[in-house]
Each structure stands twice: as C-alpha cells, then as structure tokens.
XYZ file of C-alpha atoms in Angstrom:
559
model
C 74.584 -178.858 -76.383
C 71.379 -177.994 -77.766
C 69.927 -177.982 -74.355
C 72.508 -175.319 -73.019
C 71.634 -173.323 -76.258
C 67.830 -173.247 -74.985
C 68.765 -172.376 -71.425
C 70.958 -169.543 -72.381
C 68.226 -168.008 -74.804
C 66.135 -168.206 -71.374
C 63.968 -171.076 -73.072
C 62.147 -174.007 -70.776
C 64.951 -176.516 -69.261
C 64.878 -180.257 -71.135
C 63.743 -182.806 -68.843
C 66.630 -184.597 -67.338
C 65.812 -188.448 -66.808
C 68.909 -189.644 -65.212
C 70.216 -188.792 -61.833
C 74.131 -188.500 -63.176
C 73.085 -185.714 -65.717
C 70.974 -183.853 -62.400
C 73.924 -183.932 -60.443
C 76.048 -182.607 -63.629
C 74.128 -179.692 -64.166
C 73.630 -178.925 -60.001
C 77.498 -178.080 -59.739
C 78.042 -176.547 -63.190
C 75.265 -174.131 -61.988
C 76.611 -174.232 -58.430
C 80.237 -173.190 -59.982
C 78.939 -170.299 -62.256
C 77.009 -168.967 -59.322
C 80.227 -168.744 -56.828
C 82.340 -167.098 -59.437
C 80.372 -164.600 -60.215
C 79.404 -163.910 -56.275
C 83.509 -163.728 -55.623
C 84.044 -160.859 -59.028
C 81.447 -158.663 -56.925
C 82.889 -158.855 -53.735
C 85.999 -157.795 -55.230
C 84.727 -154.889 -57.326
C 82.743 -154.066 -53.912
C 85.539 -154.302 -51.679
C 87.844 -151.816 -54.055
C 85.459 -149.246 -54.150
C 84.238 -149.787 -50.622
C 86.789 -149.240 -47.329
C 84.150 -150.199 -45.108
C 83.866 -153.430 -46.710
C 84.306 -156.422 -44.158
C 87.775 -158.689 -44.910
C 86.384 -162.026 -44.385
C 83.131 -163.933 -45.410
C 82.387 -167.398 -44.744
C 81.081 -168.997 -47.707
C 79.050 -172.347 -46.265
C 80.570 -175.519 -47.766
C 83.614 -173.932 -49.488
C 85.725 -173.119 -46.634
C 86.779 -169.212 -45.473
C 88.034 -166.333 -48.069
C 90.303 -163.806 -45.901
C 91.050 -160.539 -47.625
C 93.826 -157.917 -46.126
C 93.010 -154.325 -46.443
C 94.802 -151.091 -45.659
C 93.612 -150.044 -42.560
C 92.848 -146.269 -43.840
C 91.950 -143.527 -40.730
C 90.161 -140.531 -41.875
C 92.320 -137.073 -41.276
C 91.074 -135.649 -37.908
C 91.922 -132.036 -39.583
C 89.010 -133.058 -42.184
C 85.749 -131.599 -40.937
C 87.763 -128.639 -39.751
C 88.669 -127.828 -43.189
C 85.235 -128.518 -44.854
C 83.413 -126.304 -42.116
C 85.793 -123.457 -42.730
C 85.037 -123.925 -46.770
C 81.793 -123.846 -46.155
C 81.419 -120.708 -44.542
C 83.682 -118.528 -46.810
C 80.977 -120.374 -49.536
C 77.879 -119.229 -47.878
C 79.519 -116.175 -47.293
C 80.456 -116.158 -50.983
C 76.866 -116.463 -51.727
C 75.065 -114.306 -49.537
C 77.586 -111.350 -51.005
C 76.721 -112.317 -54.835
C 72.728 -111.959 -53.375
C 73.343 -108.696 -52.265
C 75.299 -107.532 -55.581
C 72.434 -109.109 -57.513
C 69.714 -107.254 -55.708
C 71.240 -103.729 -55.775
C 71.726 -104.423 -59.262
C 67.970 -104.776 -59.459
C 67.076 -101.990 -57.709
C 69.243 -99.846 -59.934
C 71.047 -97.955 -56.955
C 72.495 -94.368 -57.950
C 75.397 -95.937 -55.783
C 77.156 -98.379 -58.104
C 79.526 -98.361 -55.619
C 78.053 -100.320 -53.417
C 77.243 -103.139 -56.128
C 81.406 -102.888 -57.021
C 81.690 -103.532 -53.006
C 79.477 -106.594 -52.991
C 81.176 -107.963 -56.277
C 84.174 -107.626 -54.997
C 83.808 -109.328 -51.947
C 82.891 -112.557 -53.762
C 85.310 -112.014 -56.457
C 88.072 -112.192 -52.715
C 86.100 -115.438 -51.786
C 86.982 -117.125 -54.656
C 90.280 -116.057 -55.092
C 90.976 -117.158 -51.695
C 89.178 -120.732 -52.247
C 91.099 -121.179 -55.227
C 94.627 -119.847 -54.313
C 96.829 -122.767 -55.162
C 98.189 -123.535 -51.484
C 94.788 -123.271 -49.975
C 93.266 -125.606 -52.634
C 95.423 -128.190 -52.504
C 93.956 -128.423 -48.340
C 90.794 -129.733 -50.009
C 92.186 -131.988 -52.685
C 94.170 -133.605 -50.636
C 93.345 -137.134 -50.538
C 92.346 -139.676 -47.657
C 96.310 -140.624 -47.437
C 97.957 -137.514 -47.244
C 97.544 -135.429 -44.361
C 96.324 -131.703 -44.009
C 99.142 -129.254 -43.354
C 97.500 -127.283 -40.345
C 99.824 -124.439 -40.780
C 98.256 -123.768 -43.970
C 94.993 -124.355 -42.516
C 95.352 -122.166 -39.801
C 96.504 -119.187 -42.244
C 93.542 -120.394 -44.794
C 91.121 -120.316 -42.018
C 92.604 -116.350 -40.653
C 91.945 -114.891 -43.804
C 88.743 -116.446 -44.205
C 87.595 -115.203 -41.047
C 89.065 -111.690 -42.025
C 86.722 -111.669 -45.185
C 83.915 -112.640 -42.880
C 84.314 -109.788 -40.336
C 84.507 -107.530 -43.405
C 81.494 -109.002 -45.069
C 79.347 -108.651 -42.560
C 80.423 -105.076 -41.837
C 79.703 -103.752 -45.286
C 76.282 -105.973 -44.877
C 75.594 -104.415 -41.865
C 76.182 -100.271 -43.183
C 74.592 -101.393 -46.363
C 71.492 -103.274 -44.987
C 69.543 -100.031 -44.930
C 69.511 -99.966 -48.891
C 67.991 -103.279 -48.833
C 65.343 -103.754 -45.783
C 62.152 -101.729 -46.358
C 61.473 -102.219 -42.563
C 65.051 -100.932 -41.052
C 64.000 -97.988 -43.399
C 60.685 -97.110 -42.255
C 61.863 -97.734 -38.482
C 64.693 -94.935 -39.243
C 63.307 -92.870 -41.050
C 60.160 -92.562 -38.248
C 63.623 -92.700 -35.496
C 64.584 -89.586 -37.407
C 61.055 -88.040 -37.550
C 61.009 -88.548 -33.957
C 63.734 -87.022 -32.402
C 63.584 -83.637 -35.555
C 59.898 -83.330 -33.871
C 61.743 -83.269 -30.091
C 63.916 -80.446 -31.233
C 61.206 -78.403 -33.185
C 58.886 -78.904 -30.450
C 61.244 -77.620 -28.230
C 62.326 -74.838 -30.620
C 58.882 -74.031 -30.584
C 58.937 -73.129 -26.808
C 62.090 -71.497 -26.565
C 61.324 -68.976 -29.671
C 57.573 -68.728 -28.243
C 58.923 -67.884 -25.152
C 61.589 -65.816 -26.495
C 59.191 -63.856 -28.837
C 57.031 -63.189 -25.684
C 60.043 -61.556 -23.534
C 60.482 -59.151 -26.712
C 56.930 -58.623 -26.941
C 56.073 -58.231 -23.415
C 59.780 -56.009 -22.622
C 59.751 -52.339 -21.823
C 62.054 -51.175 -24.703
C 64.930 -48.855 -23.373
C 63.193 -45.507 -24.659
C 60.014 -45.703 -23.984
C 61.007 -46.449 -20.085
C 63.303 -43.459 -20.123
C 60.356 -41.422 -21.624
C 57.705 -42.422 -18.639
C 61.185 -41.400 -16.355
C 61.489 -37.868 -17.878
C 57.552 -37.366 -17.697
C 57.437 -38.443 -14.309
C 60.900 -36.254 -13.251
C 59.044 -33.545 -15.285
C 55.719 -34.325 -12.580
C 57.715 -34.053 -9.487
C 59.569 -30.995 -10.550
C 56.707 -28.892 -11.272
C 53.265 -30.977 -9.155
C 51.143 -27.829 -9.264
C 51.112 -27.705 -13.628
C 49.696 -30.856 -14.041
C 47.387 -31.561 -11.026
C 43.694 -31.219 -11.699
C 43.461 -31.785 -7.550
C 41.606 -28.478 -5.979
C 40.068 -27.575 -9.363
C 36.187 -28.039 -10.593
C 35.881 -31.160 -12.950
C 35.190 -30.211 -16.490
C 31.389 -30.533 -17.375
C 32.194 -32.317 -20.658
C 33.624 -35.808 -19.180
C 30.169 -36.179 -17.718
C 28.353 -34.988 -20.635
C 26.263 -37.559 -22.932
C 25.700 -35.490 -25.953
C 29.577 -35.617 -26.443
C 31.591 -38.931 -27.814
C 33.172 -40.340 -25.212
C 36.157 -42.872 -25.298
C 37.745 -45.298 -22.537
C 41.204 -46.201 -22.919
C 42.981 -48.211 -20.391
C 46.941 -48.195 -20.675
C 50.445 -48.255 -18.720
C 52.087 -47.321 -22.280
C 52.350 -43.170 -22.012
C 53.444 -43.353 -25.891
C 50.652 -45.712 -27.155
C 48.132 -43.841 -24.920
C 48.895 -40.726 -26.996
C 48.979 -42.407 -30.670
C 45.397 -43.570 -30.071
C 44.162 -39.820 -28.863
C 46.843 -38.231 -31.453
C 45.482 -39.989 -34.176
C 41.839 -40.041 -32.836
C 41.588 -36.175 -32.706
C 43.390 -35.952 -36.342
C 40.565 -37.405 -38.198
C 37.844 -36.309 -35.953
C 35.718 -33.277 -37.654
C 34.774 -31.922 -34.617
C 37.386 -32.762 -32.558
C 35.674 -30.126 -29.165
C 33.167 -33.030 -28.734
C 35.347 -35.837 -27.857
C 36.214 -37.062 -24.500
C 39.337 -38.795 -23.898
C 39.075 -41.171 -20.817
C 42.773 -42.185 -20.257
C 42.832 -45.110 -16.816
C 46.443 -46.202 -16.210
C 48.109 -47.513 -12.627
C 49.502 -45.633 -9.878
C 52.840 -46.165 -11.148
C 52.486 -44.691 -14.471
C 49.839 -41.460 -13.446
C 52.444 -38.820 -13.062
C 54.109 -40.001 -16.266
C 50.369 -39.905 -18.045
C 49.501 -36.764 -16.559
C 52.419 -35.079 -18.345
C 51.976 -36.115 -21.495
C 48.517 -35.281 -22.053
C 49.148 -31.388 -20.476
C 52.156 -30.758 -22.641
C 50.030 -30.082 -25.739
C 46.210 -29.061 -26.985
C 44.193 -31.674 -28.823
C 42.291 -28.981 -30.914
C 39.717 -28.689 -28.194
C 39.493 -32.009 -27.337
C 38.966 -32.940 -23.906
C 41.563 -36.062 -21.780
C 40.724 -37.038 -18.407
C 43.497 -38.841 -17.149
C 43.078 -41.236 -13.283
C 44.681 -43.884 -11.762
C 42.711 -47.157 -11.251
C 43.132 -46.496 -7.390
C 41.039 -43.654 -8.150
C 37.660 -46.325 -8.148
C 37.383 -47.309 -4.805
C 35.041 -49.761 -5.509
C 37.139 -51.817 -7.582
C 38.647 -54.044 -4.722
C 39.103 -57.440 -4.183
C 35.724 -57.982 -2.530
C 33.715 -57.105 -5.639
C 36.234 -58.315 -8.659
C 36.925 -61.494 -8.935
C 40.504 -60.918 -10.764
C 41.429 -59.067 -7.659
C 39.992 -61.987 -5.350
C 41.655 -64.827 -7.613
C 45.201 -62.858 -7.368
C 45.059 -63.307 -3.209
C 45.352 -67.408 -4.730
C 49.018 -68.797 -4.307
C 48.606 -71.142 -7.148
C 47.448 -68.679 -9.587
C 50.504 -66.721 -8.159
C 52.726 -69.605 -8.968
C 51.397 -70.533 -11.898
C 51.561 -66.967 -13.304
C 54.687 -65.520 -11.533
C 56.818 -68.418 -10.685
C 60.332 -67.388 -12.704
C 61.023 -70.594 -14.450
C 61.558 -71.650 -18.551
C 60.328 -75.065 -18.341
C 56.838 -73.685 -16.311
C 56.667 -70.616 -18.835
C 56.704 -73.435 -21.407
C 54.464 -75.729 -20.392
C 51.397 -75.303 -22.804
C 53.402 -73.534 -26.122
C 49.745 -73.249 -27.459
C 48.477 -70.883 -24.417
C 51.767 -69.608 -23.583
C 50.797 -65.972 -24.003
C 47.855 -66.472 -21.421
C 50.525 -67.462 -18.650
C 51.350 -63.501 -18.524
C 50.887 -61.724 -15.616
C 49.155 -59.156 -17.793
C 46.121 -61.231 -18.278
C 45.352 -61.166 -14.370
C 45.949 -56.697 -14.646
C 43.305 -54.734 -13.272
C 43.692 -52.544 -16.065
C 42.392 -55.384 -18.493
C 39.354 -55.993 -16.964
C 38.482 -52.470 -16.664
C 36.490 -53.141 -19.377
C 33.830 -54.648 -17.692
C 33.199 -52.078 -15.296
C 32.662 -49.330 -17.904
C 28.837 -48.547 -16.550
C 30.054 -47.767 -12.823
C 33.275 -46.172 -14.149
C 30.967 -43.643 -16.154
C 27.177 -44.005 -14.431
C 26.376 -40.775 -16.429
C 26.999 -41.847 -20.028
C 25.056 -44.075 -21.853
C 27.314 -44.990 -24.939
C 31.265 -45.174 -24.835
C 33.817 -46.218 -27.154
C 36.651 -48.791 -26.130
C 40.072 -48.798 -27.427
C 43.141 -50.787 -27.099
C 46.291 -48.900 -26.394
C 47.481 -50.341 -29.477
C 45.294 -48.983 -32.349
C 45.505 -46.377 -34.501
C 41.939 -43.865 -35.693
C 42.374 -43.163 -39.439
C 38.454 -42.295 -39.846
C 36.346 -39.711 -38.000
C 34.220 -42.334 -35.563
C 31.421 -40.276 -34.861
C 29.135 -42.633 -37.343
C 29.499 -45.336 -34.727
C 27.149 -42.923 -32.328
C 24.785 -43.180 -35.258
C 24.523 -47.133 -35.589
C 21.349 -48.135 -34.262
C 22.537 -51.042 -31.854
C 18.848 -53.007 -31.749
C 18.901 -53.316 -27.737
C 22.206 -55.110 -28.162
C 25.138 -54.242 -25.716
C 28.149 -54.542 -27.769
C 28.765 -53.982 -30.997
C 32.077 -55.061 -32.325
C 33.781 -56.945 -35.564
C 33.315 -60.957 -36.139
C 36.657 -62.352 -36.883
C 35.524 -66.030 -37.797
C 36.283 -67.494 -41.259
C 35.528 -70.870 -42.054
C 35.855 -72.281 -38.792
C 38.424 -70.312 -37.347
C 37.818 -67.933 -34.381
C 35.042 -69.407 -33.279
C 33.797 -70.007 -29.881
C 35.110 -73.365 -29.071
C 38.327 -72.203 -29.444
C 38.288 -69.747 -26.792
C 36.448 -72.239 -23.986
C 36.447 -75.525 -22.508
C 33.414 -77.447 -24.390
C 33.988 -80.345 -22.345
C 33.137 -79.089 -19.443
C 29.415 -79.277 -19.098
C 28.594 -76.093 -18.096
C 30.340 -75.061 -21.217
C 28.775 -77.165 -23.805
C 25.079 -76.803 -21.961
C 25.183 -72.803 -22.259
C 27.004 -72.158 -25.528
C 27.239 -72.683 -29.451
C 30.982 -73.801 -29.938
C 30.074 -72.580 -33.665
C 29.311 -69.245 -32.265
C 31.197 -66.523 -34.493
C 33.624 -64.908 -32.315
C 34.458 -60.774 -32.295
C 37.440 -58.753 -31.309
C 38.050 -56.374 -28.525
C 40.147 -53.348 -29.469
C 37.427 -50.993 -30.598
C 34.305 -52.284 -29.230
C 30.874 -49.810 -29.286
C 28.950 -50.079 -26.211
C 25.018 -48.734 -24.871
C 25.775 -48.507 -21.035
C 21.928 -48.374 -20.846
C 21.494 -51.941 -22.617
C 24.128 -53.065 -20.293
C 23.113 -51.976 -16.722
C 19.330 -53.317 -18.078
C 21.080 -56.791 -19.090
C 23.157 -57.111 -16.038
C 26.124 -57.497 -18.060
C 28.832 -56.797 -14.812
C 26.659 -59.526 -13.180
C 26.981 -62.375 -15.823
C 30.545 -61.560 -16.074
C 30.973 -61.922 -12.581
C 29.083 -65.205 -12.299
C 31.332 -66.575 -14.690
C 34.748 -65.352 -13.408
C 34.002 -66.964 -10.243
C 33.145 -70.022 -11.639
C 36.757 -70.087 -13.594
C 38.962 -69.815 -10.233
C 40.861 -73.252 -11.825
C 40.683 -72.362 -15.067
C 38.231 -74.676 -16.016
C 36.521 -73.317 -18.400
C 38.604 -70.707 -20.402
C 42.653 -69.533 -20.207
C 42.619 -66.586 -18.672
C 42.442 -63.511 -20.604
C 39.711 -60.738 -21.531
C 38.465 -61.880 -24.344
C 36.542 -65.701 -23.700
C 34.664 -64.162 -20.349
C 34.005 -60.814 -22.932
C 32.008 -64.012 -25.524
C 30.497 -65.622 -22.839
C 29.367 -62.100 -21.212
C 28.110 -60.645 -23.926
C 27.219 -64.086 -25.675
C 23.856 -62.932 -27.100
C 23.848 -59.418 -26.964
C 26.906 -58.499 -29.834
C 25.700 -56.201 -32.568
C 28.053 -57.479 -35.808
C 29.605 -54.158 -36.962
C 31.081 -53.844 -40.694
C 34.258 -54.922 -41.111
C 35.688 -51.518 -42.297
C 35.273 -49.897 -38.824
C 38.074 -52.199 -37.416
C 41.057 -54.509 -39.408
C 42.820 -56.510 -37.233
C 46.335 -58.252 -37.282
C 49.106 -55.444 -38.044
C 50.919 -57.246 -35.226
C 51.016 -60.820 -36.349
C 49.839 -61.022 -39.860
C 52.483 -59.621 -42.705
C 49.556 -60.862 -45.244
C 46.940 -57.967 -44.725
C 46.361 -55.616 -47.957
C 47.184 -52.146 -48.138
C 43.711 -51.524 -49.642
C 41.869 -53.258 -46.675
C 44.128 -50.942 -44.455
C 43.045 -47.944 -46.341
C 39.712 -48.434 -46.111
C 39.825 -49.512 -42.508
C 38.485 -46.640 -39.481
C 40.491 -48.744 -36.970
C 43.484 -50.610 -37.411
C 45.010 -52.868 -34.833
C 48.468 -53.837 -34.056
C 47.027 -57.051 -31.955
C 49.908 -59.458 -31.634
C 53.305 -59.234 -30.252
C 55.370 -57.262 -33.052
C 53.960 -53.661 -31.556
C 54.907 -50.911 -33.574
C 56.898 -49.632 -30.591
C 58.998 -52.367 -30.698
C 62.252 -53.123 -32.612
C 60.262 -56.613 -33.897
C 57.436 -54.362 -35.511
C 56.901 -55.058 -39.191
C 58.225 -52.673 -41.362
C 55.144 -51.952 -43.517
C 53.078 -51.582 -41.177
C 55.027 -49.734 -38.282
C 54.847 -45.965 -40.436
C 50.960 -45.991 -40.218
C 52.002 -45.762 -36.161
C 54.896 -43.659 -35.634
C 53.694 -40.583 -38.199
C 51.219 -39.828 -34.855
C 54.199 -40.025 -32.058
C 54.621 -36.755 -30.703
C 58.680 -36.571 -31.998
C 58.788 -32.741 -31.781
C 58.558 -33.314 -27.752
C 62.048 -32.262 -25.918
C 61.185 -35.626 -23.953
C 60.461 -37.935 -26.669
C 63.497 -36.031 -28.755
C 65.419 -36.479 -25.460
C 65.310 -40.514 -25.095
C 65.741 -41.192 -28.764
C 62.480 -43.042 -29.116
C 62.199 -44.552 -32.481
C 65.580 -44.237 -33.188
C-alpha cells in the first residue's frame, strides 16, 4: 500500500522480487491505461463528426460506435459568401464615413450618406428572419426563399454603395482630383484659345471695315469729282514751285482714308506758326484720287500748300523694281493672304494682323521710296494717316541728325519691343547680322535726311532684304521689321515728347503724357473713326474733322 503511495507521489517504483506481484502490477497498469484511452475517444468522438466509428484495440477485441451520419447544408457557403460581402461592404462604407470625418468636409452630408449605408448593412444582417439563415444549425436546413430575398437586398445595398462610392470618390483620391481638375484646365484652355481667334479675328473685321459713313463720304467726293473734273484737276496747269522747294517743311503722307488724310493736315496746319511753309504730300490709290482731290480743294489751309497723286502716278514703282509688287505675282502669298477662310485667317492668333492684305499695299511701302518720290528734297517728314499734330513740328528741321537717316521714337521697355520680336533669330542670317536686344522705334512720325539716305543706300538694303523674305523667313510681313533691319544702324533716338504712341490699343496712357506729346498716335485697331474707338481718347481726333462740310454733314459721319 505504501508502495502505491510512492508511485502516485511520482516517487522511484519498489523492487518487485516475485514474478506473481510483476504480473499483478502489469494488468492493473494495463487496465488504468485502457480506461482512460476509451473516456477520450468518447469526449473526442462528441465533439468531433469526423471522428472514425470503429477502432481495433489489439488484444481486447473491436469497439463499434454508431454515429449520425450528419451532411453539411449545400445552401451553406452560399449564405456565408453573401454575408460576407454585405460585411466588407459594411466596412469599406464605415472607412469612407471615418475619413470624411477626418478631413472635416463642409459636406456633412456626405459623411450622413456613408453612415447610413452601414447603419442599412447592419440592420439588414441583423433583421430577425435573415439572422436566423446564419444561426441555423448543421440539422436544420436553410430556407432558400429567405435566402434568395436576403441575398436581393443585399445586392441592392451593394449597387447603391458603390454608386455613392463612385460620385463621392473625388472627395477622397488626391489623384482623380489632380487628373480632373488638369481634364478641366484642358478643355477651358480649348475654348479660350479658340475664343481668342474668333474675337481676334472678329476685332480685325471691325478694325480693318470701311464704316458706313466714311464710304459714303469718299462716294459724294468722288460724285462731286465727276460732276465738276475741270475744279479740281491740277492737269494742264504749272506745278507749284513750293512742293519742290527745300527751304520749306515738307511732309509725306500715304493714305486711302479721305477723312484721316485731312485730320493729319487739319491738325498739322492748326499748330503750325507759319503754316505758308509747309508742304502737304498726300499719295493715295487710283481708286480713292478723285475722292482725295476733293477734299483737299474744298477749303484753304492758311497758305499751306497739298499736293495730292495717285501711286500710278510713279512709273517706276512696278513690279520689276519692288519686291512687294514682285512677291504679289506669288500664288501662295495670294492664298495665304487672300484665301476667304476663318480657320486660315486664324491660324497664327499671335500674327493674325500680319495676314492682312494691307501689309502687302503699295501704299505701305511707299515709305521706302521717299528719296526717288522727292529727288529734290533733302529732309521730309512721315506720317501715318492715323495721327494727330498738337505741336508746331518745325523744331524737328532743327535736330541735328549726326549723319543718321532716321530719326524716330524707341518704344522698348524692359525687354519689350525689342528686335527679336519683330524677326526670325533662328534663322542664321538673322542672328549673324543683328542684336535681338536692339531697341526697337515706331513708324508713324519718322524724321528723315534724304541726303544720308541716297549716301547709305538705304532703298538698296531694303531691297536686299525683301527679296530675301519671299517665304517669310525671316520677318511677318509688315513695314515695320524690314524698316529695323533697313535702317538698323542709322536711327537717330528722338525724345519721347515728339511722338506718344498707343491711343488705339492702350486705355492706360496719361492725359499729361498726351498733353505734352507733338504727335499722338492712334496705332492699333480701335481708330478714332471707328465705332470701337475709346472714348477718351477719340475727342482729341474728331475736334479736327471738317463737320461744317455739306459732304461730311451729308453722310452723318460721327454720328
């Protein structure tokens, strides 16, 4: 008894000495082993279904245990797949709520939205009839009615979910975001860019348009011409002494606008102090000579003298010598400046203005051909048809040029209006001959010494270079880049207060610079002769306009 104590306590085993007691203890130890072998099988096989029936226990014989022969419910996995989703579903909503409530959206309503939707998921997982689906145990079956109904409404949630995920996603991804809001950047730069043509475009048909009045004014002038030839023909009589005479001040102006024509030798001969010593040189086209001739005979310009001619009249301008004249015989300069289409009009918005036919007019490049207009002269004054004289400009005869050619106003500022602005530096020719930090100057009222140019060869550069530009190459076409390259180093700067520029594009300019200014210059497209003239400005031209004229009074110009 002792002994069994000491084994139970775990302490050594006695020593046995007889082979009765050995065989004793062999199947008491035998017995306790099989018992408690047979309690865990039966605690295994309860808890267990997949538990095997039978064992064969060597040298005891075969224990057989029945079990219920359970099969799973085939509408099982159907059931837990469809829980699942409406729970991931569940969860993905509750991460949305949680994150707009972190980024503080001004739109609580969206965080309701995403609370709500989970709030529906559970509501639906735990309705009572749907519920009992997954409580059901292994022995009662699934009613797939109720599954089918459970798993329509969960499906319903999901369609929703994902819509309001999909319409709110843009709150949430950064990326979506940045990828529409450079989507919307996009296509609001298509439609300025292309309201950008259409109003350039647009603003150059007003600009460039014959308003109503001033057409039926050049009509009545010219009806006036035909009615009466032998008032206003200076055919059959001696020219004047005066438009050849160099002592006198002498001005070119080359226009087809019979109104403008006049402002600039109205308003000229106003502030001149001697007004008997200046010399009008008025060159328009064929077209518009009768209309010209008119105008300038239906009044005296306190002594002042107006030579009006047609460019026809210099036989030497022809299309062998100019190189505009040449270049116009081109059909692709033809098509590229005539050709009667929006989309071609619009092709370069940023050089649109130098696609009009206007640029390729005889009448512009007049200009360089003042020495063999006037071979007896050796200074002239140039003006635009669209200035106005507010100063007597007799001190410009007074400026002593230095052997330059031209003298004229810089417009550059910073690095605006310089000279690689106007031309093609990357063409070699270009960039070998010229400083693309050159200060550029306007035309408009430019001072020239006819001797300095015939001694320079000016016609001759300017020719050189026109030729070269057949394509374009090296300058859009217009007066002014061939005028910088021309006359590249042989500008006199003039002060600033002879000529102020921008009345017809520029709203900023100062009423004091304006004052002060000999010359001011509606350069742009809002001429003050048109209904888009600024208001401000537009007086300082109309107070010269001959209104008291039965043919101006007649067409209602201004009005």
């Amino acid at each position: 008894m002792a002994n069994h104590h000491r084994l139970l306590r775990g302490g050594g085993s006695p020593a046995i000495s007889s082979s009765g007691g050995r065989i004793r203890l062999t199947a008491f130890v035998a017995t306790i082993a099989l018992s408690l072998f047979t309690l865990s099988f039966l605690f295994a096989s309860e808890s267990n279904n997949d538990s095997p029936d039978l064992f064969l226990l060597p040298g005891i014989g075969s224990i057989r245990r029945s079990m219920l022969d359970i099969k799973p419910d085939p509408l099982k996995p159907r059931l837990l797949q469809i829980r699942k989703q409406a729970d991931d579903h569940r969860s993905l909503a509750l991460a949305y709520a949680s994150y707009a409530r972190k980024l503080k959206l001004e739109n609580s309503k969206l965080v309701r939205i995403f609370a709500d939707l989970s709030r529906n998921y559970t509501d639906l997982i735990n309705k009572p009839s749907y519920r009992s689906l997954h409580d059901s145990d292994g022995s009662s079956s699934i009613d797939e009615s109720t599954l089918r109904q459970f798993e329509k409404e969960v499906k319903e949630r999901i369609k929703m979910t994902r819509q309001v995920i999909a319409e709110a996603k843009e709150s949430f991804d950064n990326q979506l975001k940045i990828q529409k809001l450079k989507d919307t950047i996009f296509a609001v730069n298509e439609q300025l860019t292309k309201a950008k043509k259409q109003g350039a475009f647009s603003s150059l048909i007003a600009a460039k348009s014959i308003p109503k009045g001033l057409h039926c004014l050049a009509m009545r002038l010219m009806e006036e011409r035909i009615a009466h030839p032998e008032k206003y023909t200076d055919e059959g009589k001696d020219k004047p002494a005066e438009l050849e005479d160099p002592s006198l001040y002498h001005y070119a102006i080359f226009s087809d606008n019979v109104i403008a024509a006049s402002v600039v030798v109205n308003s000229a001969v106003k502030n001149a102090k001697e007004p008997w010593k200046h010399v009008f040189h008025v060159v328009t086209d064929k077209m518009n000579l009768g209309a010209m001739q008119v105008m300038f005979k239906l009044k005296e310009y306190k002594g002042a003298h107006v030579e009006v001619k047609a460019v026809e009249d210099y036989t030497f301008l022809n299309s062998s010598y100019v190189p505009v004249l040449k270049q116009l015989e081109s059909s692709n300069l033809q098509k590229f400046y005539f050709e009667n289409k929006l989309e071609n009009a619009t092709k370069d918005t940023t050089n649109m203005k130098f696609r009009n036919p206007k640029y390729l007019s005889i009448l512009n490049h007049l200009r360089f051909y003042l020495p063999e207009m006037y071979p007896k002269l050796h200074r002239i004054l140039f003006l635009d048809d669209d200035v106005v004289v507010q100063k007597d400009l007799t001190g410009l005869w007074e400026i002593d040029m230095d052997g330059k050619v031209n003298g004229a106003v810089e417009t550059c500022f910073g690095s605006f209006h310089r000279y690689a602005q106007y031309m093609n530096f990357s063409h070699p020719l270009i960039k070998e001959k010229f400083n693309p930090k050159a200060c550029a100057w306007a035309y408009g009222m430019n001072f020239f010494d006819l001797d300095a140019w015939r001694r320079e060869k000016c016609t001759e550069e300017y020719h050189y270079w026109q030729n070269l530009n057949e394509n374009r190459a090296l300058w859009k076409l217009g007066t002014l880049p061939p005028g910088l390259i021309t006359f590249y180093s042989t500008t006199k700067p003039l002060d600033k207060s002879w000529h102020v520029l921008g009345l017809g594009y520029n709203p900023s300019i100062s009423m004091d610079e304006i004052r002060n200014a000999a010359v001011v210059h509606f350069n742009g497209n809002m001429k003050p002769w048109l209904d888009i003239a600024m208001n401000q400005f537009r007086p300082l031209w109309t107070k010269h306009v001959d209104y008291d004229l039965e043919f101006v009074q007649a067409c209602n110009f201004g009005l």
